[in-house]
Short mmCIF file of N, CA and C in Angstrom, two decimals:
data_model
loop_
_atom_site.label_atom_id
_atom_site.label_comp_id
_atom_site.label_asym_id
_atom_site.label_seq_id
_atom_site.Cartn_x
_atom_site.Cartn_y
_atom_site.Cartn_z
N MET A 1 -39.05 32.91 42.07
CA MET A 1 -38.45 31.72 41.53
C MET A 1 -37.02 32.03 41.08
N GLN A 2 -36.09 31.20 41.48
CA GLN A 2 -34.69 31.42 41.15
C GLN A 2 -34.30 30.59 39.92
N VAL A 3 -33.45 31.16 39.09
CA VAL A 3 -32.93 30.44 37.93
C VAL A 3 -32.08 29.28 38.44
N PRO A 4 -32.25 28.08 37.90
CA PRO A 4 -31.46 26.94 38.39
C PRO A 4 -29.99 27.05 38.02
N TYR A 5 -29.16 26.41 38.79
CA TYR A 5 -27.73 26.28 38.55
C TYR A 5 -26.98 27.60 38.63
N THR A 6 -27.45 28.55 39.46
CA THR A 6 -26.68 29.76 39.71
C THR A 6 -25.77 29.55 40.92
N VAL A 7 -26.08 28.56 41.73
CA VAL A 7 -25.27 28.26 42.91
C VAL A 7 -24.72 26.84 42.81
N LYS A 8 -25.60 25.90 42.62
CA LYS A 8 -25.19 24.50 42.53
C LYS A 8 -24.71 24.19 41.11
N ALA A 9 -23.83 23.23 41.01
CA ALA A 9 -23.28 22.85 39.71
C ALA A 9 -24.32 22.12 38.87
N ARG A 10 -24.23 22.31 37.57
CA ARG A 10 -25.09 21.57 36.64
C ARG A 10 -24.67 20.11 36.66
N PRO A 11 -25.60 19.18 36.58
CA PRO A 11 -25.21 17.76 36.59
C PRO A 11 -24.48 17.33 35.31
N ASP A 12 -24.72 18.04 34.20
CA ASP A 12 -24.10 17.62 32.94
C ASP A 12 -22.67 18.12 32.77
N THR A 13 -22.32 19.27 33.38
CA THR A 13 -20.98 19.83 33.20
C THR A 13 -20.17 19.88 34.49
N GLY A 14 -20.85 19.86 35.62
CA GLY A 14 -20.14 20.02 36.89
C GLY A 14 -19.83 21.47 37.21
N LEU A 15 -20.35 22.40 36.40
CA LEU A 15 -20.13 23.83 36.59
C LEU A 15 -21.48 24.51 36.75
N TYR A 16 -21.50 25.66 37.43
CA TYR A 16 -22.73 26.43 37.48
C TYR A 16 -22.80 27.33 36.24
N ASN A 17 -24.00 27.79 35.92
CA ASN A 17 -24.26 28.49 34.65
C ASN A 17 -23.33 29.66 34.39
N ALA A 18 -23.10 30.47 35.40
CA ALA A 18 -22.29 31.67 35.18
C ALA A 18 -20.86 31.32 34.79
N LYS A 19 -20.34 30.24 35.35
CA LYS A 19 -18.97 29.86 35.00
C LYS A 19 -18.89 29.39 33.55
N ILE A 20 -19.89 28.65 33.10
CA ILE A 20 -19.93 28.25 31.69
C ILE A 20 -20.02 29.50 30.81
N GLY A 21 -20.88 30.43 31.22
CA GLY A 21 -21.07 31.66 30.45
C GLY A 21 -19.80 32.49 30.35
N ILE A 22 -19.08 32.63 31.45
CA ILE A 22 -17.87 33.47 31.41
C ILE A 22 -16.79 32.81 30.56
N TRP A 23 -16.70 31.48 30.61
CA TRP A 23 -15.69 30.81 29.78
C TRP A 23 -16.01 30.97 28.30
N LEU A 24 -17.29 30.93 27.94
CA LEU A 24 -17.67 31.15 26.54
C LEU A 24 -17.38 32.59 26.12
N PHE A 25 -17.70 33.54 26.99
CA PHE A 25 -17.41 34.94 26.70
C PHE A 25 -15.91 35.16 26.55
N LEU A 26 -15.12 34.60 27.46
CA LEU A 26 -13.67 34.79 27.39
C LEU A 26 -13.08 34.14 26.14
N ALA A 27 -13.69 33.04 25.69
CA ALA A 27 -13.23 32.43 24.44
C ALA A 27 -13.41 33.39 23.26
N SER A 28 -14.53 34.12 23.25
CA SER A 28 -14.74 35.10 22.18
C SER A 28 -13.75 36.26 22.30
N GLU A 29 -13.41 36.62 23.51
CA GLU A 29 -12.44 37.69 23.73
C GLU A 29 -11.04 37.27 23.28
N VAL A 30 -10.71 36.01 23.50
CA VAL A 30 -9.42 35.48 23.04
C VAL A 30 -9.34 35.60 21.51
N MET A 31 -10.45 35.29 20.84
CA MET A 31 -10.46 35.41 19.38
C MET A 31 -10.28 36.86 18.94
N LEU A 32 -10.92 37.79 19.64
CA LEU A 32 -10.79 39.20 19.31
C LEU A 32 -9.34 39.66 19.44
N PHE A 33 -8.76 39.42 20.63
CA PHE A 33 -7.39 39.87 20.84
C PHE A 33 -6.41 39.07 19.98
N GLY A 34 -6.71 37.79 19.75
CA GLY A 34 -5.86 36.98 18.88
C GLY A 34 -5.79 37.53 17.48
N ALA A 35 -6.92 38.01 16.96
CA ALA A 35 -6.93 38.61 15.62
C ALA A 35 -6.09 39.88 15.58
N LEU A 36 -6.18 40.67 16.64
CA LEU A 36 -5.40 41.92 16.68
C LEU A 36 -3.90 41.65 16.82
N PHE A 37 -3.55 40.70 17.68
CA PHE A 37 -2.14 40.32 17.81
C PHE A 37 -1.61 39.78 16.49
N SER A 38 -2.40 38.94 15.83
CA SER A 38 -1.99 38.38 14.54
C SER A 38 -1.79 39.48 13.51
N SER A 39 -2.67 40.46 13.50
CA SER A 39 -2.53 41.58 12.57
C SER A 39 -1.22 42.32 12.79
N TYR A 40 -0.90 42.56 14.04
CA TYR A 40 0.35 43.24 14.37
C TYR A 40 1.55 42.43 13.88
N ILE A 41 1.54 41.14 14.18
CA ILE A 41 2.68 40.28 13.81
C ILE A 41 2.82 40.21 12.29
N LEU A 42 1.70 40.06 11.57
CA LEU A 42 1.75 39.98 10.11
C LEU A 42 2.22 41.30 9.49
N LEU A 43 1.73 42.42 10.00
CA LEU A 43 2.17 43.71 9.47
C LEU A 43 3.66 43.93 9.72
N ARG A 44 4.09 43.58 10.91
CA ARG A 44 5.50 43.80 11.24
C ARG A 44 6.41 42.85 10.45
N ALA A 45 6.03 41.59 10.37
CA ALA A 45 6.87 40.62 9.67
C ALA A 45 6.89 40.88 8.16
N GLY A 46 5.79 41.42 7.62
CA GLY A 46 5.70 41.63 6.18
C GLY A 46 6.27 42.95 5.71
N SER A 47 6.65 43.80 6.62
CA SER A 47 7.15 45.12 6.23
C SER A 47 8.67 45.11 6.10
N THR A 48 9.16 45.67 5.00
CA THR A 48 10.62 45.77 4.83
C THR A 48 11.17 47.03 5.49
N THR A 49 10.30 47.97 5.80
CA THR A 49 10.74 49.24 6.41
C THR A 49 9.96 49.50 7.69
N TRP A 50 9.87 48.49 8.53
CA TRP A 50 9.09 48.65 9.76
C TRP A 50 9.76 49.63 10.70
N PHE A 51 9.01 50.63 11.09
CA PHE A 51 9.47 51.59 12.08
C PHE A 51 9.35 50.95 13.45
N VAL A 52 10.44 50.87 14.17
CA VAL A 52 10.41 50.21 15.48
C VAL A 52 9.91 51.21 16.51
N GLY A 53 8.59 51.30 16.60
CA GLY A 53 7.98 52.24 17.53
C GLY A 53 8.18 51.86 18.97
N SER A 54 8.52 50.59 19.21
CA SER A 54 8.72 50.17 20.60
C SER A 54 9.89 50.90 21.23
N GLU A 55 10.80 51.45 20.41
CA GLU A 55 11.90 52.25 20.96
C GLU A 55 11.37 53.52 21.62
N GLU A 56 10.20 53.97 21.21
CA GLU A 56 9.58 55.17 21.78
C GLU A 56 8.75 54.87 23.02
N LEU A 57 8.55 53.60 23.32
CA LEU A 57 7.73 53.24 24.47
C LEU A 57 8.57 53.21 25.73
N ASN A 58 7.91 53.48 26.84
CA ASN A 58 8.59 53.54 28.13
C ASN A 58 8.49 52.16 28.80
N VAL A 59 9.55 51.38 28.68
CA VAL A 59 9.55 50.01 29.22
C VAL A 59 9.42 50.00 30.75
N PRO A 60 10.12 50.89 31.49
CA PRO A 60 9.93 50.86 32.95
C PRO A 60 8.48 51.13 33.38
N ILE A 61 7.80 52.02 32.69
CA ILE A 61 6.40 52.29 33.03
C ILE A 61 5.53 51.08 32.66
N GLY A 62 5.79 50.47 31.51
CA GLY A 62 5.07 49.27 31.13
C GLY A 62 5.31 48.14 32.11
N THR A 63 6.54 48.02 32.60
CA THR A 63 6.87 47.00 33.60
C THR A 63 6.14 47.27 34.90
N PHE A 64 6.12 48.54 35.32
CA PHE A 64 5.39 48.91 36.54
C PHE A 64 3.92 48.53 36.42
N ASN A 65 3.31 48.87 35.28
CA ASN A 65 1.90 48.54 35.08
C ASN A 65 1.67 47.03 35.06
N THR A 66 2.63 46.29 34.54
CA THR A 66 2.53 44.83 34.55
C THR A 66 2.49 44.32 35.99
N MET A 67 3.37 44.85 36.83
CA MET A 67 3.40 44.44 38.24
C MET A 67 2.10 44.82 38.95
N VAL A 68 1.57 46.00 38.62
CA VAL A 68 0.31 46.45 39.22
C VAL A 68 -0.81 45.45 38.91
N LEU A 69 -0.91 45.03 37.65
CA LEU A 69 -1.97 44.10 37.28
C LEU A 69 -1.75 42.72 37.87
N ILE A 70 -0.50 42.28 37.97
CA ILE A 70 -0.24 40.97 38.59
C ILE A 70 -0.66 40.98 40.05
N VAL A 71 -0.33 42.05 40.76
CA VAL A 71 -0.74 42.16 42.17
C VAL A 71 -2.26 42.22 42.28
N SER A 72 -2.91 42.90 41.33
CA SER A 72 -4.38 42.98 41.38
C SER A 72 -5.03 41.62 41.15
N SER A 73 -4.35 40.75 40.41
CA SER A 73 -4.86 39.38 40.25
C SER A 73 -4.81 38.64 41.58
N VAL A 74 -3.77 38.89 42.35
CA VAL A 74 -3.66 38.26 43.67
C VAL A 74 -4.75 38.79 44.60
N THR A 75 -4.97 40.10 44.58
CA THR A 75 -5.96 40.68 45.50
C THR A 75 -7.39 40.24 45.16
N VAL A 76 -7.69 40.04 43.87
CA VAL A 76 -9.04 39.60 43.53
C VAL A 76 -9.25 38.15 43.99
N VAL A 77 -8.20 37.33 43.93
CA VAL A 77 -8.31 35.96 44.46
C VAL A 77 -8.50 36.01 45.97
N MET A 78 -7.78 36.89 46.63
CA MET A 78 -7.92 37.02 48.09
C MET A 78 -9.32 37.50 48.47
N ALA A 79 -9.92 38.35 47.63
CA ALA A 79 -11.29 38.80 47.88
C ALA A 79 -12.24 37.62 47.83
N TRP A 80 -12.10 36.78 46.79
CA TRP A 80 -12.95 35.60 46.65
C TRP A 80 -12.70 34.63 47.81
N ALA A 81 -11.43 34.40 48.15
CA ALA A 81 -11.09 33.48 49.24
C ALA A 81 -11.65 33.99 50.57
N SER A 82 -11.68 35.29 50.78
CA SER A 82 -12.24 35.86 52.00
C SER A 82 -13.72 35.53 52.13
N LEU A 83 -14.44 35.60 51.01
CA LEU A 83 -15.86 35.24 51.04
C LEU A 83 -16.04 33.75 51.34
N ARG A 84 -15.16 32.93 50.79
CA ARG A 84 -15.23 31.48 51.06
C ARG A 84 -15.01 31.20 52.55
N MET A 85 -14.27 32.11 53.22
CA MET A 85 -14.03 31.96 54.66
C MET A 85 -15.02 32.79 55.49
N ASN A 86 -16.10 33.27 54.83
CA ASN A 86 -17.17 34.03 55.48
C ASN A 86 -16.66 35.32 56.15
N ASP A 87 -15.74 36.00 55.49
CA ASP A 87 -15.19 37.24 56.05
C ASP A 87 -15.44 38.39 55.07
N LEU A 88 -16.60 39.05 55.22
CA LEU A 88 -16.98 40.14 54.32
C LEU A 88 -16.04 41.33 54.46
N LYS A 89 -15.55 41.56 55.67
CA LYS A 89 -14.67 42.71 55.90
C LYS A 89 -13.36 42.57 55.10
N LYS A 90 -12.78 41.39 55.12
CA LYS A 90 -11.55 41.16 54.34
C LYS A 90 -11.86 41.20 52.84
N TYR A 91 -13.02 40.69 52.46
CA TYR A 91 -13.42 40.78 51.05
C TYR A 91 -13.43 42.23 50.61
N LYS A 92 -14.04 43.09 51.41
CA LYS A 92 -14.11 44.53 51.06
C LYS A 92 -12.71 45.11 50.92
N LEU A 93 -11.81 44.72 51.82
CA LEU A 93 -10.44 45.22 51.77
C LEU A 93 -9.76 44.80 50.47
N TYR A 94 -9.81 43.50 50.17
CA TYR A 94 -9.10 43.00 48.99
C TYR A 94 -9.74 43.46 47.69
N MET A 95 -11.06 43.51 47.64
CA MET A 95 -11.71 44.00 46.43
C MET A 95 -11.43 45.50 46.26
N GLY A 96 -11.39 46.24 47.36
CA GLY A 96 -11.03 47.65 47.30
C GLY A 96 -9.62 47.84 46.75
N LEU A 97 -8.69 46.98 47.18
CA LEU A 97 -7.32 47.04 46.67
C LEU A 97 -7.28 46.71 45.17
N THR A 98 -8.09 45.74 44.76
CA THR A 98 -8.15 45.39 43.33
C THR A 98 -8.62 46.59 42.51
N ILE A 99 -9.65 47.25 42.99
CA ILE A 99 -10.18 48.44 42.29
C ILE A 99 -9.12 49.54 42.26
N LEU A 100 -8.47 49.77 43.39
CA LEU A 100 -7.43 50.81 43.46
C LEU A 100 -6.29 50.51 42.49
N LEU A 101 -5.85 49.26 42.44
CA LEU A 101 -4.76 48.90 41.53
C LEU A 101 -5.18 49.06 40.07
N GLY A 102 -6.43 48.73 39.75
CA GLY A 102 -6.92 48.95 38.39
C GLY A 102 -6.92 50.42 38.03
N LEU A 103 -7.30 51.26 38.98
CA LEU A 103 -7.27 52.72 38.74
C LEU A 103 -5.84 53.23 38.57
N VAL A 104 -4.92 52.69 39.37
CA VAL A 104 -3.50 53.07 39.23
C VAL A 104 -3.02 52.73 37.82
N PHE A 105 -3.35 51.53 37.34
CA PHE A 105 -2.97 51.13 36.00
C PHE A 105 -3.45 52.14 34.97
N LEU A 106 -4.73 52.51 35.05
CA LEU A 106 -5.30 53.44 34.06
C LEU A 106 -4.67 54.83 34.14
N VAL A 107 -4.48 55.33 35.35
CA VAL A 107 -3.89 56.66 35.52
C VAL A 107 -2.47 56.69 34.95
N VAL A 108 -1.68 55.67 35.27
CA VAL A 108 -0.31 55.60 34.74
C VAL A 108 -0.34 55.51 33.22
N LYS A 109 -1.24 54.69 32.69
CA LYS A 109 -1.33 54.52 31.23
C LYS A 109 -1.68 55.84 30.54
N ILE A 110 -2.63 56.55 31.09
CA ILE A 110 -3.07 57.80 30.47
C ILE A 110 -2.04 58.90 30.67
N MET A 111 -1.62 59.11 31.91
CA MET A 111 -0.76 60.26 32.23
C MET A 111 0.67 60.10 31.71
N PHE A 112 1.21 58.90 31.76
CA PHE A 112 2.62 58.72 31.43
C PHE A 112 2.87 58.03 30.10
N GLU A 113 1.81 57.60 29.43
CA GLU A 113 2.01 56.99 28.12
C GLU A 113 1.18 57.67 27.04
N TYR A 114 -0.14 57.68 27.21
CA TYR A 114 -0.97 58.25 26.14
C TYR A 114 -0.72 59.75 25.94
N LEU A 115 -0.81 60.52 27.00
CA LEU A 115 -0.68 61.98 26.86
C LEU A 115 0.69 62.40 26.31
N PRO A 116 1.82 61.84 26.82
CA PRO A 116 3.10 62.22 26.20
C PRO A 116 3.20 61.84 24.72
N LYS A 117 2.63 60.71 24.34
CA LYS A 117 2.68 60.33 22.93
C LYS A 117 1.87 61.30 22.07
N ILE A 118 0.72 61.67 22.56
CA ILE A 118 -0.11 62.62 21.81
C ILE A 118 0.59 63.98 21.71
N GLU A 119 1.24 64.41 22.79
CA GLU A 119 1.99 65.67 22.76
C GLU A 119 3.12 65.65 21.75
N HIS A 120 3.75 64.49 21.57
CA HIS A 120 4.84 64.35 20.60
C HIS A 120 4.35 63.94 19.21
N HIS A 121 3.04 64.01 19.02
CA HIS A 121 2.40 63.69 17.74
C HIS A 121 2.63 62.24 17.30
N HIS A 122 2.76 61.35 18.28
CA HIS A 122 2.81 59.91 17.99
C HIS A 122 1.39 59.38 18.10
N ILE A 123 0.64 59.58 17.04
CA ILE A 123 -0.78 59.23 17.03
C ILE A 123 -1.01 58.14 15.98
N PRO A 124 -2.19 57.52 15.97
CA PRO A 124 -2.42 56.41 15.03
C PRO A 124 -2.16 56.74 13.57
N SER A 125 -2.41 57.97 13.15
CA SER A 125 -2.20 58.30 11.73
C SER A 125 -0.72 58.48 11.38
N THR A 126 0.16 58.49 12.39
CA THR A 126 1.59 58.67 12.14
C THR A 126 2.21 57.44 11.49
N HIS A 127 1.86 56.27 11.99
CA HIS A 127 2.47 55.03 11.50
C HIS A 127 1.60 53.86 11.93
N ASN A 128 1.72 52.76 11.21
CA ASN A 128 0.97 51.55 11.57
C ASN A 128 1.26 51.10 13.00
N PHE A 129 2.51 51.27 13.43
CA PHE A 129 2.84 50.85 14.79
C PHE A 129 1.96 51.56 15.80
N TYR A 130 1.83 52.88 15.67
CA TYR A 130 1.02 53.63 16.64
C TYR A 130 -0.46 53.31 16.50
N ALA A 131 -0.89 53.03 15.29
CA ALA A 131 -2.28 52.62 15.10
C ALA A 131 -2.56 51.34 15.88
N ILE A 132 -1.68 50.36 15.72
CA ILE A 132 -1.87 49.10 16.42
C ILE A 132 -1.68 49.28 17.92
N TYR A 133 -0.69 50.07 18.32
CA TYR A 133 -0.44 50.33 19.74
C TYR A 133 -1.68 50.90 20.41
N PHE A 134 -2.26 51.93 19.81
CA PHE A 134 -3.43 52.57 20.42
C PHE A 134 -4.66 51.66 20.38
N VAL A 135 -4.82 50.88 19.31
CA VAL A 135 -5.98 49.97 19.25
C VAL A 135 -5.85 48.88 20.31
N LEU A 136 -4.70 48.22 20.38
CA LEU A 136 -4.52 47.12 21.33
C LEU A 136 -4.57 47.61 22.78
N THR A 137 -3.78 48.64 23.09
CA THR A 137 -3.76 49.11 24.48
C THR A 137 -5.06 49.82 24.85
N GLY A 138 -5.67 50.50 23.87
CA GLY A 138 -6.95 51.17 24.14
C GLY A 138 -8.06 50.18 24.40
N LEU A 139 -8.11 49.11 23.59
CA LEU A 139 -9.12 48.07 23.81
C LEU A 139 -8.89 47.39 25.16
N HIS A 140 -7.63 47.17 25.48
CA HIS A 140 -7.32 46.58 26.80
C HIS A 140 -7.78 47.52 27.91
N ALA A 141 -7.52 48.81 27.76
CA ALA A 141 -7.94 49.79 28.78
C ALA A 141 -9.46 49.79 28.94
N LEU A 142 -10.19 49.63 27.83
CA LEU A 142 -11.65 49.56 27.93
C LEU A 142 -12.08 48.32 28.72
N HIS A 143 -11.35 47.24 28.54
CA HIS A 143 -11.65 46.03 29.31
C HIS A 143 -11.34 46.23 30.80
N VAL A 144 -10.28 46.97 31.09
CA VAL A 144 -9.96 47.29 32.49
C VAL A 144 -11.09 48.13 33.08
N ILE A 145 -11.57 49.12 32.34
CA ILE A 145 -12.67 49.96 32.82
C ILE A 145 -13.91 49.13 33.08
N GLY A 146 -14.23 48.21 32.16
CA GLY A 146 -15.38 47.33 32.35
C GLY A 146 -15.24 46.50 33.62
N GLY A 147 -14.05 45.94 33.83
CA GLY A 147 -13.80 45.16 35.05
C GLY A 147 -13.91 46.01 36.30
N LEU A 148 -13.44 47.24 36.23
CA LEU A 148 -13.53 48.14 37.39
C LEU A 148 -14.98 48.46 37.73
N ILE A 149 -15.80 48.65 36.72
CA ILE A 149 -17.22 48.95 36.96
C ILE A 149 -17.88 47.77 37.67
N VAL A 150 -17.63 46.57 37.18
CA VAL A 150 -18.23 45.37 37.79
C VAL A 150 -17.71 45.19 39.21
N ASN A 151 -16.39 45.30 39.39
CA ASN A 151 -15.82 45.12 40.72
C ASN A 151 -16.31 46.18 41.70
N ALA A 152 -16.44 47.42 41.22
CA ALA A 152 -16.93 48.49 42.10
C ALA A 152 -18.38 48.24 42.51
N TYR A 153 -19.17 47.72 41.58
CA TYR A 153 -20.55 47.39 41.92
C TYR A 153 -20.59 46.31 42.99
N PHE A 154 -19.80 45.26 42.81
CA PHE A 154 -19.80 44.18 43.80
C PHE A 154 -19.17 44.61 45.12
N TRP A 155 -18.31 45.59 45.10
CA TRP A 155 -17.72 46.12 46.33
C TRP A 155 -18.74 46.99 47.07
N GLY A 156 -19.57 47.71 46.30
CA GLY A 156 -20.53 48.63 46.89
C GLY A 156 -21.92 48.05 47.01
N PRO A 157 -22.87 48.52 46.18
CA PRO A 157 -24.27 48.10 46.34
C PRO A 157 -24.50 46.61 46.11
N GLY A 158 -23.72 45.99 45.26
CA GLY A 158 -23.91 44.56 44.98
C GLY A 158 -23.58 43.67 46.16
N ALA A 159 -22.81 44.19 47.12
CA ALA A 159 -22.42 43.39 48.29
C ALA A 159 -23.60 43.07 49.20
N LYS A 160 -24.75 43.74 48.98
CA LYS A 160 -25.94 43.45 49.79
C LYS A 160 -26.41 42.01 49.59
N MET A 161 -26.08 41.42 48.44
CA MET A 161 -26.48 40.04 48.19
C MET A 161 -25.85 39.09 49.21
N TRP A 162 -24.74 39.49 49.80
CA TRP A 162 -24.07 38.64 50.80
C TRP A 162 -25.02 38.28 51.94
N GLU A 163 -25.91 39.22 52.27
CA GLU A 163 -26.84 38.98 53.39
C GLU A 163 -27.94 38.00 53.01
N THR A 164 -28.36 38.00 51.75
CA THR A 164 -29.49 37.17 51.36
C THR A 164 -29.07 35.84 50.71
N ASP A 165 -27.98 35.85 49.94
CA ASP A 165 -27.55 34.64 49.26
C ASP A 165 -26.02 34.64 49.14
N PRO A 166 -25.33 34.33 50.22
CA PRO A 166 -23.86 34.44 50.22
C PRO A 166 -23.18 33.51 49.21
N GLU A 167 -23.75 32.33 48.97
CA GLU A 167 -23.10 31.40 48.03
C GLU A 167 -23.17 31.93 46.61
N GLN A 168 -24.31 32.47 46.22
CA GLN A 168 -24.43 33.03 44.88
C GLN A 168 -23.55 34.27 44.73
N PHE A 169 -23.47 35.08 45.78
CA PHE A 169 -22.60 36.26 45.73
C PHE A 169 -21.14 35.84 45.57
N THR A 170 -20.75 34.80 46.28
CA THR A 170 -19.37 34.29 46.16
C THR A 170 -19.11 33.82 44.74
N ASN A 171 -20.08 33.15 44.13
CA ASN A 171 -19.94 32.73 42.74
C ASN A 171 -19.78 33.92 41.80
N ARG A 172 -20.52 34.97 42.05
CA ARG A 172 -20.41 36.16 41.21
C ARG A 172 -19.02 36.78 41.31
N ILE A 173 -18.45 36.76 42.50
CA ILE A 173 -17.10 37.30 42.67
C ILE A 173 -16.09 36.41 41.95
N GLU A 174 -16.32 35.11 41.97
CA GLU A 174 -15.43 34.21 41.23
C GLU A 174 -15.47 34.53 39.74
N ILE A 175 -16.66 34.79 39.20
CA ILE A 175 -16.81 35.11 37.78
C ILE A 175 -16.13 36.44 37.46
N ALA A 176 -16.34 37.44 38.32
CA ALA A 176 -15.68 38.74 38.12
C ALA A 176 -14.16 38.57 38.18
N GLY A 177 -13.70 37.69 39.06
CA GLY A 177 -12.27 37.42 39.17
C GLY A 177 -11.71 36.75 37.93
N LEU A 178 -12.46 35.82 37.34
CA LEU A 178 -12.00 35.18 36.11
C LEU A 178 -11.85 36.20 34.99
N TYR A 179 -12.80 37.13 34.90
CA TYR A 179 -12.70 38.19 33.89
C TYR A 179 -11.46 39.05 34.16
N TRP A 180 -11.24 39.38 35.43
CA TRP A 180 -10.10 40.23 35.79
C TRP A 180 -8.79 39.53 35.46
N HIS A 181 -8.72 38.22 35.68
CA HIS A 181 -7.52 37.47 35.33
C HIS A 181 -7.29 37.51 33.82
N PHE A 182 -8.36 37.44 33.05
CA PHE A 182 -8.24 37.52 31.60
C PHE A 182 -7.63 38.87 31.20
N VAL A 183 -8.11 39.94 31.80
CA VAL A 183 -7.58 41.27 31.51
C VAL A 183 -6.08 41.31 31.82
N ASP A 184 -5.68 40.71 32.93
CA ASP A 184 -4.27 40.68 33.30
C ASP A 184 -3.45 39.86 32.31
N ILE A 185 -3.98 38.71 31.91
CA ILE A 185 -3.26 37.83 30.98
C ILE A 185 -3.07 38.51 29.62
N VAL A 186 -4.09 39.23 29.17
CA VAL A 186 -3.95 39.96 27.90
C VAL A 186 -2.79 40.94 28.00
N TRP A 187 -2.70 41.66 29.11
CA TRP A 187 -1.61 42.62 29.27
C TRP A 187 -0.26 41.90 29.33
N ILE A 188 -0.21 40.75 29.97
CA ILE A 188 1.04 40.00 30.07
C ILE A 188 1.53 39.57 28.69
N PHE A 189 0.63 39.32 27.76
CA PHE A 189 1.02 39.03 26.38
C PHE A 189 1.29 40.32 25.60
N LEU A 190 0.49 41.34 25.87
CA LEU A 190 0.61 42.59 25.13
C LEU A 190 1.92 43.31 25.44
N PHE A 191 2.32 43.31 26.70
CA PHE A 191 3.52 44.05 27.11
C PHE A 191 4.77 43.60 26.37
N PRO A 192 5.13 42.31 26.38
CA PRO A 192 6.34 41.94 25.64
C PRO A 192 6.19 42.09 24.13
N THR A 193 5.00 41.82 23.61
CA THR A 193 4.80 41.89 22.16
C THR A 193 5.00 43.31 21.64
N ILE A 194 4.42 44.28 22.33
CA ILE A 194 4.49 45.66 21.86
C ILE A 194 5.72 46.39 22.38
N TYR A 195 6.04 46.19 23.64
CA TYR A 195 7.11 46.98 24.27
C TYR A 195 8.50 46.41 24.07
N LEU A 196 8.63 45.09 24.02
CA LEU A 196 9.96 44.50 24.07
C LEU A 196 10.46 43.93 22.74
N LEU A 197 9.55 43.55 21.86
CA LEU A 197 10.01 42.95 20.58
C LEU A 197 10.23 43.98 19.49
#
């Protein structure tokens, strides 16, 4: 027996269950990141001796990572669109590119931002700026890792569902894509807030 409304839209909302669920989950995530952004803004605005840690951040690397995530948003949409056109091979290509770009983001973040900061003793206990920097970017990185795990599953063993229930599999990729877009949007707000202001 299949759970109702996993493929067809609910008559009361016009959406299938998973889409309602992901929007509710993302609303809670907006509140989480909103609280952290607000904390940063309040601490910075309320401090008379705020250390401008953003001068220590590498803006070109942050810009590169921003472009990587924006391109990954395009590739995840192309993966979903490929399934809508019944092309599993192109789906695999685009989802593989999405996973690769997510890994590039993490490697650049760790190798060229986190490790140099730790080597220079710019750690959370040094100043409030670094505490907030590591909490916000670290939480974002955990969300990227979560998205990569889901996308890798759907790229690999989860793709078997395409043979038995292609419409439900396509819906699952749409949901994974919505989550991935959220991860990208958080970074698009995080980058200027932390790196440029």
